[in-house]
């Protein structure tokens, strides 16, 4: 999938879905249905009835203009705009996204009772195994089994929060880039452009969610808590496809994935700031989106009015993509680092919990990592959404750091790194995990009360930390907890 920000993915020139390309373009199963928006992420996706080059009367070429196809396209466009203006607000048409996602699903059979029982038993067993390997108690309140369609329906609210800031800023940036006289001349067309933008974003999101729904294994498979709070969910149909070539028992694969799901929920449930930090990084990226107005001038000079395909070629050339700013790069860096830390922590905790109990645990863990490296759901989603691809190098480095912390300081001290976002390792710490582990164990006082350590550091930076009452109070609080902290550190 595209590695450009959400809403700007180039359209496949053959108008094929990703699954169709894998099959040589021969399959028509995912053609999208009656809305006409089944194409890829182009600027006006899915309208296949437009005349191609040489189809304009009077151009001297053999005409292939189909007036019936044009009428059908205009009817579909009118219906879509009517639906967009009635009942759908915001920068993305989520009704369209949901409809397209469901249309792409090859199958949406309900999970069987046997599958439901297997998942419930797997989560229950995984929770028991996780207990001694993390200081976070269970974060799972409900266990569910989902079909791919269930995943679309239940995760759409979180996708809305992720996508709205980016799509809203893209729409605003386009309007800001238009000269004032152009805005005045456009008049009511500006509103129509907004509706078209919502349809475009909705089309791209729907196609992406439809593909993801056929691949994801759990509710946290993309590294974010996409489902309802405290709801651990597996997708048995996708799990079965995932395990078809692994030569491992289905029960073993289910328990392993259940352990990963339960570990994610423990972290997201008990690190209160984590969810907000992840979403805030996306929102900060969105605020920095800018459109280069010189691209509009270049576009106007290169469009050939007698050749409609020239517009499509320019749209696919990347001329109109937003330019990434330094602040956006910083936001993406923080998001990538945080996601790597989440996934690395889960890898270590799950490996310790199931490693001696499931013979294939190590091989399954490596399969998951390679799945990410080869462009699995997480990479594809974030590449489409914000131009981000999770780098396996960072994920493995994060897992190495958590492993070192576990071995040197124990489970409880390791998990205290999550007490505050300022305590988390940064990108340089992932490069030198031993240095971070040494600093983390550099003094009992900081380990006993890491929040107090942050306050002392802030006071010192502001010049009020020399013998101030608050500093002494924080230090005293660390001394009071010294005995319990020492046992936590395992030293």
Coordinates of C-alpha atoms in Angstrom, one line a residue:
X1 CA 0.0 0.0 0.0
X2 CA 0.9 3.6 -0.3
X3 CA 3.4 5.2 2.1
X4 CA 1.8 8.7 1.6
X5 CA -0.6 10.2 4.1
X6 CA -4.2 9.3 4.3
X7 CA -6.3 10.5 1.4
X8 CA -3.4 10.8 -1.1
X9 CA -2.8 7.2 -2.1
X10 CA -2.2 6.9 -5.9
X11 CA -4.8 4.9 -7.8
X12 CA -3.8 1.6 -9.3
X13 CA -3.7 2.2 -13.1
X14 CA -5.5 -1.1 -13.7
X15 CA -8.1 -0.2 -11.0
X16 CA -7.5 -3.5 -9.2
X17 CA -7.8 -4.3 -5.6
X18 CA -4.6 -5.4 -3.8
X19 CA -6.0 -9.0 -3.6
X20 CA -6.7 -8.9 -7.3
X21 CA -3.2 -7.9 -8.1
X22 CA -1.9 -10.9 -6.2
X23 CA -4.0 -13.1 -8.4
X24 CA -2.9 -11.4 -11.6
X25 CA -6.0 -9.2 -11.8
X26 CA -8.2 -12.1 -12.7
X27 CA -10.6 -12.1 -9.8
X28 CA -13.7 -9.9 -9.7
X29 CA -14.9 -10.9 -6.3
X30 CA -14.2 -7.6 -4.7
X31 CA -15.6 -5.3 -7.3
X32 CA -17.4 -3.3 -4.7
X33 CA -21.1 -3.5 -5.6
X34 CA -23.5 -0.8 -6.5
X35 CA -22.0 2.4 -5.3
X36 CA -19.4 2.7 -7.9
X37 CA -16.7 3.5 -5.3
X38 CA -15.0 0.2 -5.4
X39 CA -11.7 1.4 -6.9
X40 CA -8.5 2.1 -5.2
X41 CA -7.5 5.3 -3.4
X42 CA -7.6 7.7 -6.3
X43 CA -8.9 11.2 -6.2
X44 CA -12.3 10.1 -7.7
X45 CA -12.1 6.4 -7.1
X46 CA -14.1 3.7 -8.8
X47 CA -15.8 5.7 -11.7
X48 CA -14.9 3.3 -14.5
X49 CA -17.2 4.9 -17.0
X50 CA -15.1 7.9 -17.7
X51 CA -13.9 8.2 -21.3
X52 CA -10.2 7.4 -21.8
X53 CA -7.6 9.0 -24.1
X54 CA -8.9 9.2 -27.6
X55 CA -12.6 9.1 -26.5
X56 CA -13.3 12.8 -26.9
X57 CA -15.4 13.5 -30.0
X58 CA -13.6 15.5 -32.5
X59 CA -10.1 14.5 -31.3
X60 CA -9.3 12.6 -34.4
X61 CA -9.1 9.3 -32.6
X62 CA -11.5 6.4 -32.7
X63 CA -14.3 7.4 -30.3
X64 CA -15.1 5.0 -27.4
X65 CA -17.3 7.3 -25.4
X66 CA -20.2 5.5 -23.7
X67 CA -23.0 7.9 -23.0
X68 CA -24.8 5.2 -21.0
X69 CA -21.8 4.7 -18.8
X70 CA -21.5 8.5 -18.3
X71 CA -25.2 8.7 -17.2
X72 CA -24.7 5.8 -14.8
X73 CA -21.6 7.5 -13.3
X74 CA -23.4 10.8 -12.9
X75 CA -26.4 9.1 -11.3
X76 CA -24.1 7.3 -8.8
X77 CA -22.3 10.5 -8.1
X78 CA -25.6 12.3 -7.4
X79 CA -26.8 9.6 -5.1
X80 CA -23.4 9.5 -3.2
X81 CA -23.5 13.3 -2.8
X82 CA -27.1 13.2 -1.6
X83 CA -26.2 10.5 1.0
X84 CA -23.2 12.5 2.0
X85 CA -25.2 15.7 2.7
X86 CA -27.9 13.8 4.6
X87 CA -26.9 12.3 7.9
X88 CA -23.1 12.4 7.5
X89 CA -21.0 15.1 9.0
X90 CA -17.3 15.5 9.3
X91 CA -14.3 15.2 6.9
X92 CA -14.8 11.5 6.2
X93 CA -17.9 9.7 5.0
X94 CA -17.9 6.8 7.4
X95 CA -21.2 5.4 6.2
X96 CA -19.6 4.9 2.8
X97 CA -16.4 3.5 4.4
X98 CA -18.4 0.9 6.4
X99 CA -20.4 0.0 3.3
X100 CA -17.4 -0.5 1.1
X101 CA -15.5 -2.5 3.9
X102 CA -18.4 -5.0 4.2
X103 CA -18.7 -5.3 0.4
X104 CA -15.1 -6.4 0.2
X105 CA -15.4 -9.2 2.6
X106 CA -15.4 -12.5 0.8
X107 CA -17.0 -14.3 3.8
X108 CA -18.5 -13.1 7.0
X109 CA -19.8 -16.3 8.6
X110 CA -20.6 -16.2 12.3
X111 CA -18.1 -18.0 14.6
X112 CA -19.2 -21.4 15.7
X113 CA -19.8 -22.4 19.3
X114 CA -16.7 -24.6 19.2
X115 CA -14.6 -21.6 18.1
X116 CA -16.1 -19.4 20.8
X117 CA -15.3 -22.0 23.5
X118 CA -11.8 -22.4 22.2
X119 CA -11.1 -18.6 22.4
X120 CA -12.6 -18.2 25.8
X121 CA -10.6 -21.1 27.2
X122 CA -7.5 -19.8 25.5
X123 CA -7.8 -16.3 27.0
X124 CA -8.5 -17.8 30.5
X125 CA -5.4 -19.9 30.3
X126 CA -3.3 -17.1 28.9
X127 CA -4.3 -14.8 31.8
X128 CA -3.1 -17.4 34.3
X129 CA 0.2 -17.7 32.6
X130 CA 0.7 -13.9 32.3
X131 CA 0.1 -13.2 36.0
X132 CA 3.6 -13.9 37.3
X133 CA 5.3 -12.2 34.3
X134 CA 3.9 -8.7 34.6
X135 CA 2.9 -6.4 37.5
X136 CA -0.2 -5.3 35.6
X137 CA -3.3 -7.2 36.6
X138 CA -5.7 -8.4 33.9
X139 CA -7.3 -5.8 31.8
X140 CA -9.8 -8.1 30.1
X141 CA -13.4 -7.8 31.3
X142 CA -15.1 -9.5 28.3
X143 CA -14.0 -12.2 25.8
X144 CA -15.6 -12.2 22.4
X145 CA -15.1 -13.9 19.0
X146 CA -15.6 -11.7 16.0
X147 CA -16.3 -12.2 12.3
X148 CA -14.4 -9.8 10.0
X149 CA -17.6 -7.8 9.7
X150 CA -17.8 -7.5 13.5
X151 CA -14.2 -6.1 13.5
X152 CA -15.3 -3.4 11.0
X153 CA -18.3 -2.4 13.1
X154 CA -16.6 -2.5 16.5
X155 CA -13.4 -0.7 15.5
X156 CA -14.8 2.1 13.4
X157 CA -15.2 4.6 16.3
X158 CA -11.5 4.5 17.0
X159 CA -10.7 4.7 13.3
X160 CA -12.8 7.8 13.2
X161 CA -10.8 9.4 15.9
X162 CA -7.6 8.5 14.1
X163 CA -8.7 9.6 10.6
X164 CA -10.7 12.8 11.4
X165 CA -7.7 15.0 12.3
X166 CA -5.7 14.0 9.2
X167 CA -8.7 14.3 6.8
X168 CA -9.9 17.6 8.3
X169 CA -6.5 19.2 8.1
X170 CA -6.0 18.0 4.5
X171 CA -9.4 19.6 3.5
X172 CA -8.5 22.8 5.3
X173 CA -5.0 22.9 3.7
X174 CA -6.6 22.6 0.2
X175 CA -8.9 25.5 0.9
X176 CA -6.1 27.6 2.4
X177 CA -4.0 27.0 -0.7
X178 CA -6.6 28.4 -3.1
X179 CA -6.2 32.0 -4.0
X180 CA -8.9 34.3 -2.6
X181 CA -10.3 35.1 -6.1
X182 CA -10.6 31.3 -6.8
X183 CA -12.6 30.8 -3.6
X184 CA -15.0 33.6 -4.5
X185 CA -15.4 32.3 -8.0
X186 CA -16.0 28.7 -6.7
X187 CA -18.9 29.8 -4.5
X188 CA -21.1 26.9 -3.6
X189 CA -18.7 24.5 -5.3
X190 CA -16.5 24.8 -2.3
X191 CA -19.2 22.9 -0.3
X192 CA -19.4 20.3 -3.0
X193 CA -15.6 19.8 -2.9
X194 CA -15.9 19.2 0.8
X195 CA -18.5 16.5 0.2
X196 CA -16.3 15.0 -2.5
X197 CA -13.4 15.0 -0.1
X198 CA -15.5 13.1 2.5
X199 CA -16.4 10.6 -0.2
X200 CA -12.8 10.2 -1.3
X201 CA -11.5 9.7 2.2
X202 CA -14.4 7.4 3.0
X203 CA -13.7 5.3 -0.1
X204 CA -10.0 4.9 0.8
X205 CA -10.7 4.1 4.4
X206 CA -13.4 1.6 3.4
X207 CA -11.1 -0.2 1.0
X208 CA -8.4 -0.3 3.6
X209 CA -10.7 -1.6 6.4
X210 CA -12.1 -4.2 4.1
X211 CA -8.6 -5.6 3.4
X212 CA -7.6 -5.4 7.1
X213 CA -10.8 -7.1 8.2
X214 CA -9.7 -10.2 6.3
X215 CA -6.2 -10.3 7.8
X216 CA -6.3 -9.1 11.5
X217 CA -6.2 -11.8 14.1
X218 CA -7.1 -9.9 17.3
X219 CA -8.6 -6.5 18.3
X220 CA -5.0 -5.2 19.1
X221 CA -3.3 -6.7 16.0
X222 CA -2.3 -3.3 14.7
X223 CA -0.7 -2.2 18.0
X224 CA -3.6 0.0 19.1
X225 CA -6.7 -0.7 21.3
X226 CA -9.2 -0.5 18.4
X227 CA -12.1 -2.3 20.2
X228 CA -14.1 -1.5 23.2
X229 CA -12.2 -1.1 26.5
X230 CA -11.5 -4.3 28.3
X231 CA -12.8 -6.5 25.4
X232 CA -10.4 -9.2 24.3
X233 CA -11.4 -10.5 20.9
X234 CA -10.0 -13.0 18.4
X235 CA -11.2 -13.6 14.8
X236 CA -11.3 -17.4 14.4
X237 CA -11.7 -17.4 10.6
X238 CA -8.6 -15.3 10.2
X239 CA -6.7 -17.2 12.8
X240 CA -7.4 -20.4 10.9
X241 CA -6.1 -18.9 7.7
X242 CA -3.0 -17.6 9.5
X243 CA -2.2 -21.0 11.0
X244 CA -2.9 -23.1 7.8
X245 CA 0.8 -23.2 6.8
X246 CA 2.5 -23.2 10.2
X247 CA 2.3 -26.9 11.1
X248 CA 1.2 -26.1 14.6
X249 CA -1.9 -27.3 16.4
X250 CA -4.8 -24.9 16.2
X251 CA -5.2 -24.8 20.0
X252 CA -1.6 -23.8 20.4
X253 CA -1.9 -20.9 18.0
X254 CA -5.1 -19.8 19.7
X255 CA -3.6 -19.7 23.1
X256 CA -0.5 -17.8 21.8
X257 CA -2.6 -15.1 20.1
X258 CA -4.9 -15.0 23.2
X259 CA -1.8 -14.3 25.3
X260 CA -0.8 -11.4 23.0
X261 CA -4.3 -10.0 23.1
X262 CA -4.5 -10.2 26.9
X263 CA -1.0 -8.7 27.4
X264 CA -2.0 -5.7 25.2
X265 CA -5.1 -5.2 27.3
X266 CA -3.2 -5.3 30.5
X267 CA -0.9 -2.5 29.2
X268 CA -3.6 -0.3 27.8
X269 CA -5.9 -0.7 30.8
X270 CA -3.4 0.1 33.5
X271 CA -1.2 2.7 31.7
X272 CA -3.8 5.4 31.7
X273 CA -1.9 7.9 29.5
X274 CA -0.9 5.4 26.8
X275 CA -3.9 5.5 24.6
X276 CA -4.1 9.3 24.6
X277 CA -0.4 9.6 23.8
X278 CA -0.7 7.4 20.7
X279 CA -3.7 9.3 19.4
X280 CA -2.2 12.7 20.2
X281 CA 0.8 11.9 18.0
X282 CA -1.5 11.3 15.1
X283 CA -3.3 14.6 15.8
X284 CA -0.1 16.5 16.1
X285 CA 1.0 15.1 12.7
X286 CA -2.3 16.2 11.2
X287 CA -1.9 19.8 12.5
X288 CA 1.3 20.2 10.5
X289 CA -0.1 19.2 7.1
X290 CA 0.5 21.8 4.4
X291 CA -0.2 22.0 0.7
X292 CA 2.5 23.5 -1.6
X293 CA 0.6 26.1 -3.6
X294 CA 3.2 26.0 -6.3
X295 CA 1.8 22.5 -7.1
X296 CA -1.5 24.1 -8.0
X297 CA 0.3 26.4 -10.4
X298 CA 2.2 23.5 -12.0
X299 CA -1.0 21.6 -12.2
X300 CA -2.8 24.4 -14.0
X301 CA 0.0 24.7 -16.5
X302 CA 0.3 21.0 -17.3
X303 CA -3.4 19.9 -17.6
X304 CA -4.5 19.4 -21.2
X305 CA -8.2 20.2 -21.5
X306 CA -8.5 18.0 -24.5
X307 CA -7.1 15.0 -22.7
X308 CA -8.9 14.0 -19.5
X309 CA -6.3 11.4 -18.7
X310 CA -3.7 14.2 -18.1
X311 CA -5.5 15.1 -14.9
X312 CA -5.4 11.5 -13.7
X313 CA -1.7 11.2 -14.6
X314 CA -0.9 14.3 -12.6
X315 CA -2.9 13.1 -9.6
X316 CA -0.9 9.9 -9.7
X317 CA 2.5 11.6 -10.1
X318 CA 2.6 12.8 -6.5
X319 CA 2.6 16.5 -7.3
X320 CA -0.3 17.2 -5.0
X321 CA 0.9 15.3 -2.0
X322 CA 1.4 17.2 1.2
X323 CA 4.9 18.0 2.1
X324 CA 6.2 16.5 5.4
X325 CA 7.5 19.1 7.8
X326 CA 10.0 18.8 10.6
X327 CA 7.3 18.9 13.3
X328 CA 5.5 16.1 11.5
X329 CA 8.6 14.0 11.3
X330 CA 9.1 14.5 15.0
X331 CA 5.5 13.4 15.7
X332 CA 5.9 10.3 13.5
X333 CA 9.1 9.5 15.3
X334 CA 7.4 9.6 18.7
X335 CA 4.5 7.5 17.4
X336 CA 6.9 4.9 15.9
X337 CA 8.9 4.8 19.1
X338 CA 5.9 4.4 21.3
X339 CA 4.4 1.6 19.1
X340 CA 7.7 -0.2 19.0
X341 CA 7.9 -0.1 22.8
X342 CA 4.3 -1.4 23.2
X343 CA 5.0 -4.3 20.8
X344 CA 8.4 -5.0 22.2
X345 CA 7.0 -5.2 25.8
X346 CA 4.2 -7.6 24.6
X347 CA 6.8 -9.8 22.9
X348 CA 8.9 -10.2 26.0
X349 CA 6.0 -10.7 28.4
X350 CA 4.3 -13.3 26.2
X351 CA 7.5 -15.1 25.5
X352 CA 8.1 -15.4 29.3
X353 CA 4.5 -16.5 29.9
X354 CA 4.2 -19.2 27.2
X355 CA 7.7 -20.1 26.3
X356 CA 8.0 -23.2 28.5
X357 CA 4.4 -24.2 27.9
X358 CA 3.9 -24.0 24.2
X359 CA 6.5 -25.9 22.1
X360 CA 6.0 -23.6 19.1
X361 CA 6.0 -20.3 21.0
X362 CA 9.4 -19.1 19.7
X363 CA 8.5 -20.0 16.1
X364 CA 5.1 -18.3 16.4
X365 CA 6.7 -15.1 17.8
X366 CA 9.1 -15.0 14.9
X367 CA 6.2 -15.5 12.4
X368 CA 4.4 -12.5 13.9
X369 CA 7.5 -10.3 13.6
X370 CA 8.1 -11.4 10.0
X371 CA 4.5 -10.8 9.3
X372 CA 5.0 -7.2 10.3
X373 CA 8.2 -6.9 8.4
X374 CA 6.6 -8.1 5.1
X375 CA 3.9 -5.5 5.2
X376 CA 1.2 -6.9 7.6
X377 CA -1.9 -5.1 8.7
X378 CA -0.1 -2.6 11.0
X379 CA 2.4 -1.4 8.4
X380 CA -0.2 -1.1 5.7
X381 CA -2.7 0.8 7.9
X382 CA -0.2 3.3 9.2
X383 CA 1.4 3.8 5.8
X384 CA -2.0 4.7 4.4
X385 CA -3.1 6.7 7.4
X386 CA -0.1 8.9 8.3
X387 CA 2.8 7.8 6.1
X388 CA 4.3 5.7 8.9
X389 CA 5.7 2.2 8.6
X390 CA 6.7 0.3 11.7
X391 CA 10.4 -0.7 11.3
X392 CA 11.1 -4.2 12.5
X393 CA 14.5 -2.9 13.6
X394 CA 12.9 -0.7 16.2
X395 CA 10.5 -3.4 17.3
X396 CA 13.3 -5.9 17.9
X397 CA 15.4 -3.2 19.6
X398 CA 12.6 -2.4 21.9
X399 CA 12.1 -6.1 22.8
X400 CA 15.9 -6.3 23.5
X401 CA 15.6 -3.3 25.8
X402 CA 12.7 -4.8 27.8
X403 CA 14.5 -8.2 28.0
X404 CA 17.6 -6.5 29.5
X405 CA 15.5 -4.6 32.0
X406 CA 13.6 -7.8 33.0
X407 CA 16.9 -9.7 33.6
X408 CA 18.6 -6.9 35.5
X409 CA 15.8 -5.3 37.5
X410 CA 12.9 -7.8 37.6
X411 CA 9.3 -7.6 36.4
X412 CA 8.0 -5.0 38.8
X413 CA 10.8 -2.5 38.2
X414 CA 10.6 -3.0 34.5
X415 CA 6.9 -2.3 34.4
X416 CA 7.5 1.0 36.4
X417 CA 9.0 2.4 33.2
X418 CA 5.4 2.9 32.1
X419 CA 4.5 5.0 35.2
X420 CA 5.0 8.3 33.3
X421 CA 5.7 9.1 29.6
X422 CA 8.8 11.0 30.5
X423 CA 10.4 7.8 31.9
X424 CA 10.1 5.9 28.5
X425 CA 13.1 5.1 26.5
X426 CA 13.6 7.3 23.4
X427 CA 15.0 6.4 20.0
X428 CA 18.6 6.8 21.2
X429 CA 17.9 4.4 24.2
X430 CA 16.7 1.8 21.7
X431 CA 20.2 2.1 20.0
X432 CA 21.9 1.6 23.4
X433 CA 19.6 -0.5 25.6
X434 CA 22.4 -1.4 28.1
X435 CA 23.0 2.3 28.9
X436 CA 19.3 2.8 29.6
X437 CA 19.2 -0.3 31.8
X438 CA 22.2 1.0 33.8
X439 CA 20.7 4.4 34.3
X440 CA 17.4 2.9 35.3
X441 CA 19.2 0.9 38.0
X442 CA 21.5 3.8 39.0
X443 CA 19.8 4.6 42.3
X444 CA 17.2 3.1 44.6
X445 CA 15.6 6.4 45.2
X446 CA 14.5 6.8 41.5
X447 CA 13.3 3.3 41.3
X448 CA 11.3 3.6 44.5
X449 CA 9.4 6.7 43.3
X450 CA 10.1 7.4 39.6
X451 CA 7.5 10.2 39.6
X452 CA 9.3 11.9 42.4
X453 CA 12.5 11.7 40.3
X454 CA 10.8 13.5 37.5
X455 CA 9.6 16.3 39.8
X456 CA 13.1 16.7 41.2
X457 CA 14.6 16.9 37.7
X458 CA 12.0 19.5 36.8
X459 CA 12.7 21.5 39.9
X460 CA 16.4 21.5 39.2
X461 CA 15.9 22.7 35.7
X462 CA 13.8 25.6 36.9
X463 CA 16.4 26.5 39.6
X464 CA 14.2 25.6 42.6
X465 CA 15.6 22.2 43.4
X466 CA 18.4 23.2 45.8
X467 CA 17.1 22.3 49.2
X468 CA 13.5 23.3 48.5
X469 CA 10.7 21.9 50.6
X470 CA 9.2 20.0 47.7
X471 CA 12.4 18.3 46.8
X472 CA 13.1 17.3 50.4
X473 CA 9.5 16.0 50.6
X474 CA 9.9 13.9 47.4
X475 CA 13.2 12.6 48.6
X476 CA 11.7 11.7 51.9
X477 CA 8.9 9.9 50.2
X478 CA 11.4 7.8 48.3
X479 CA 13.2 6.9 51.6
X480 CA 9.9 5.8 53.2
X481 CA 9.4 3.3 50.3
X482 CA 13.0 2.1 50.2
X483 CA 12.3 -1.3 51.7
X484 CA 9.4 -2.2 49.4
X485 CA 11.2 -0.8 46.4
X486 CA 14.4 -2.8 47.1
X487 CA 12.4 -6.0 47.0
X488 CA 10.7 -5.0 43.7
X489 CA 14.1 -4.3 42.1
X490 CA 15.3 -7.8 43.0
X491 CA 18.5 -6.4 44.3

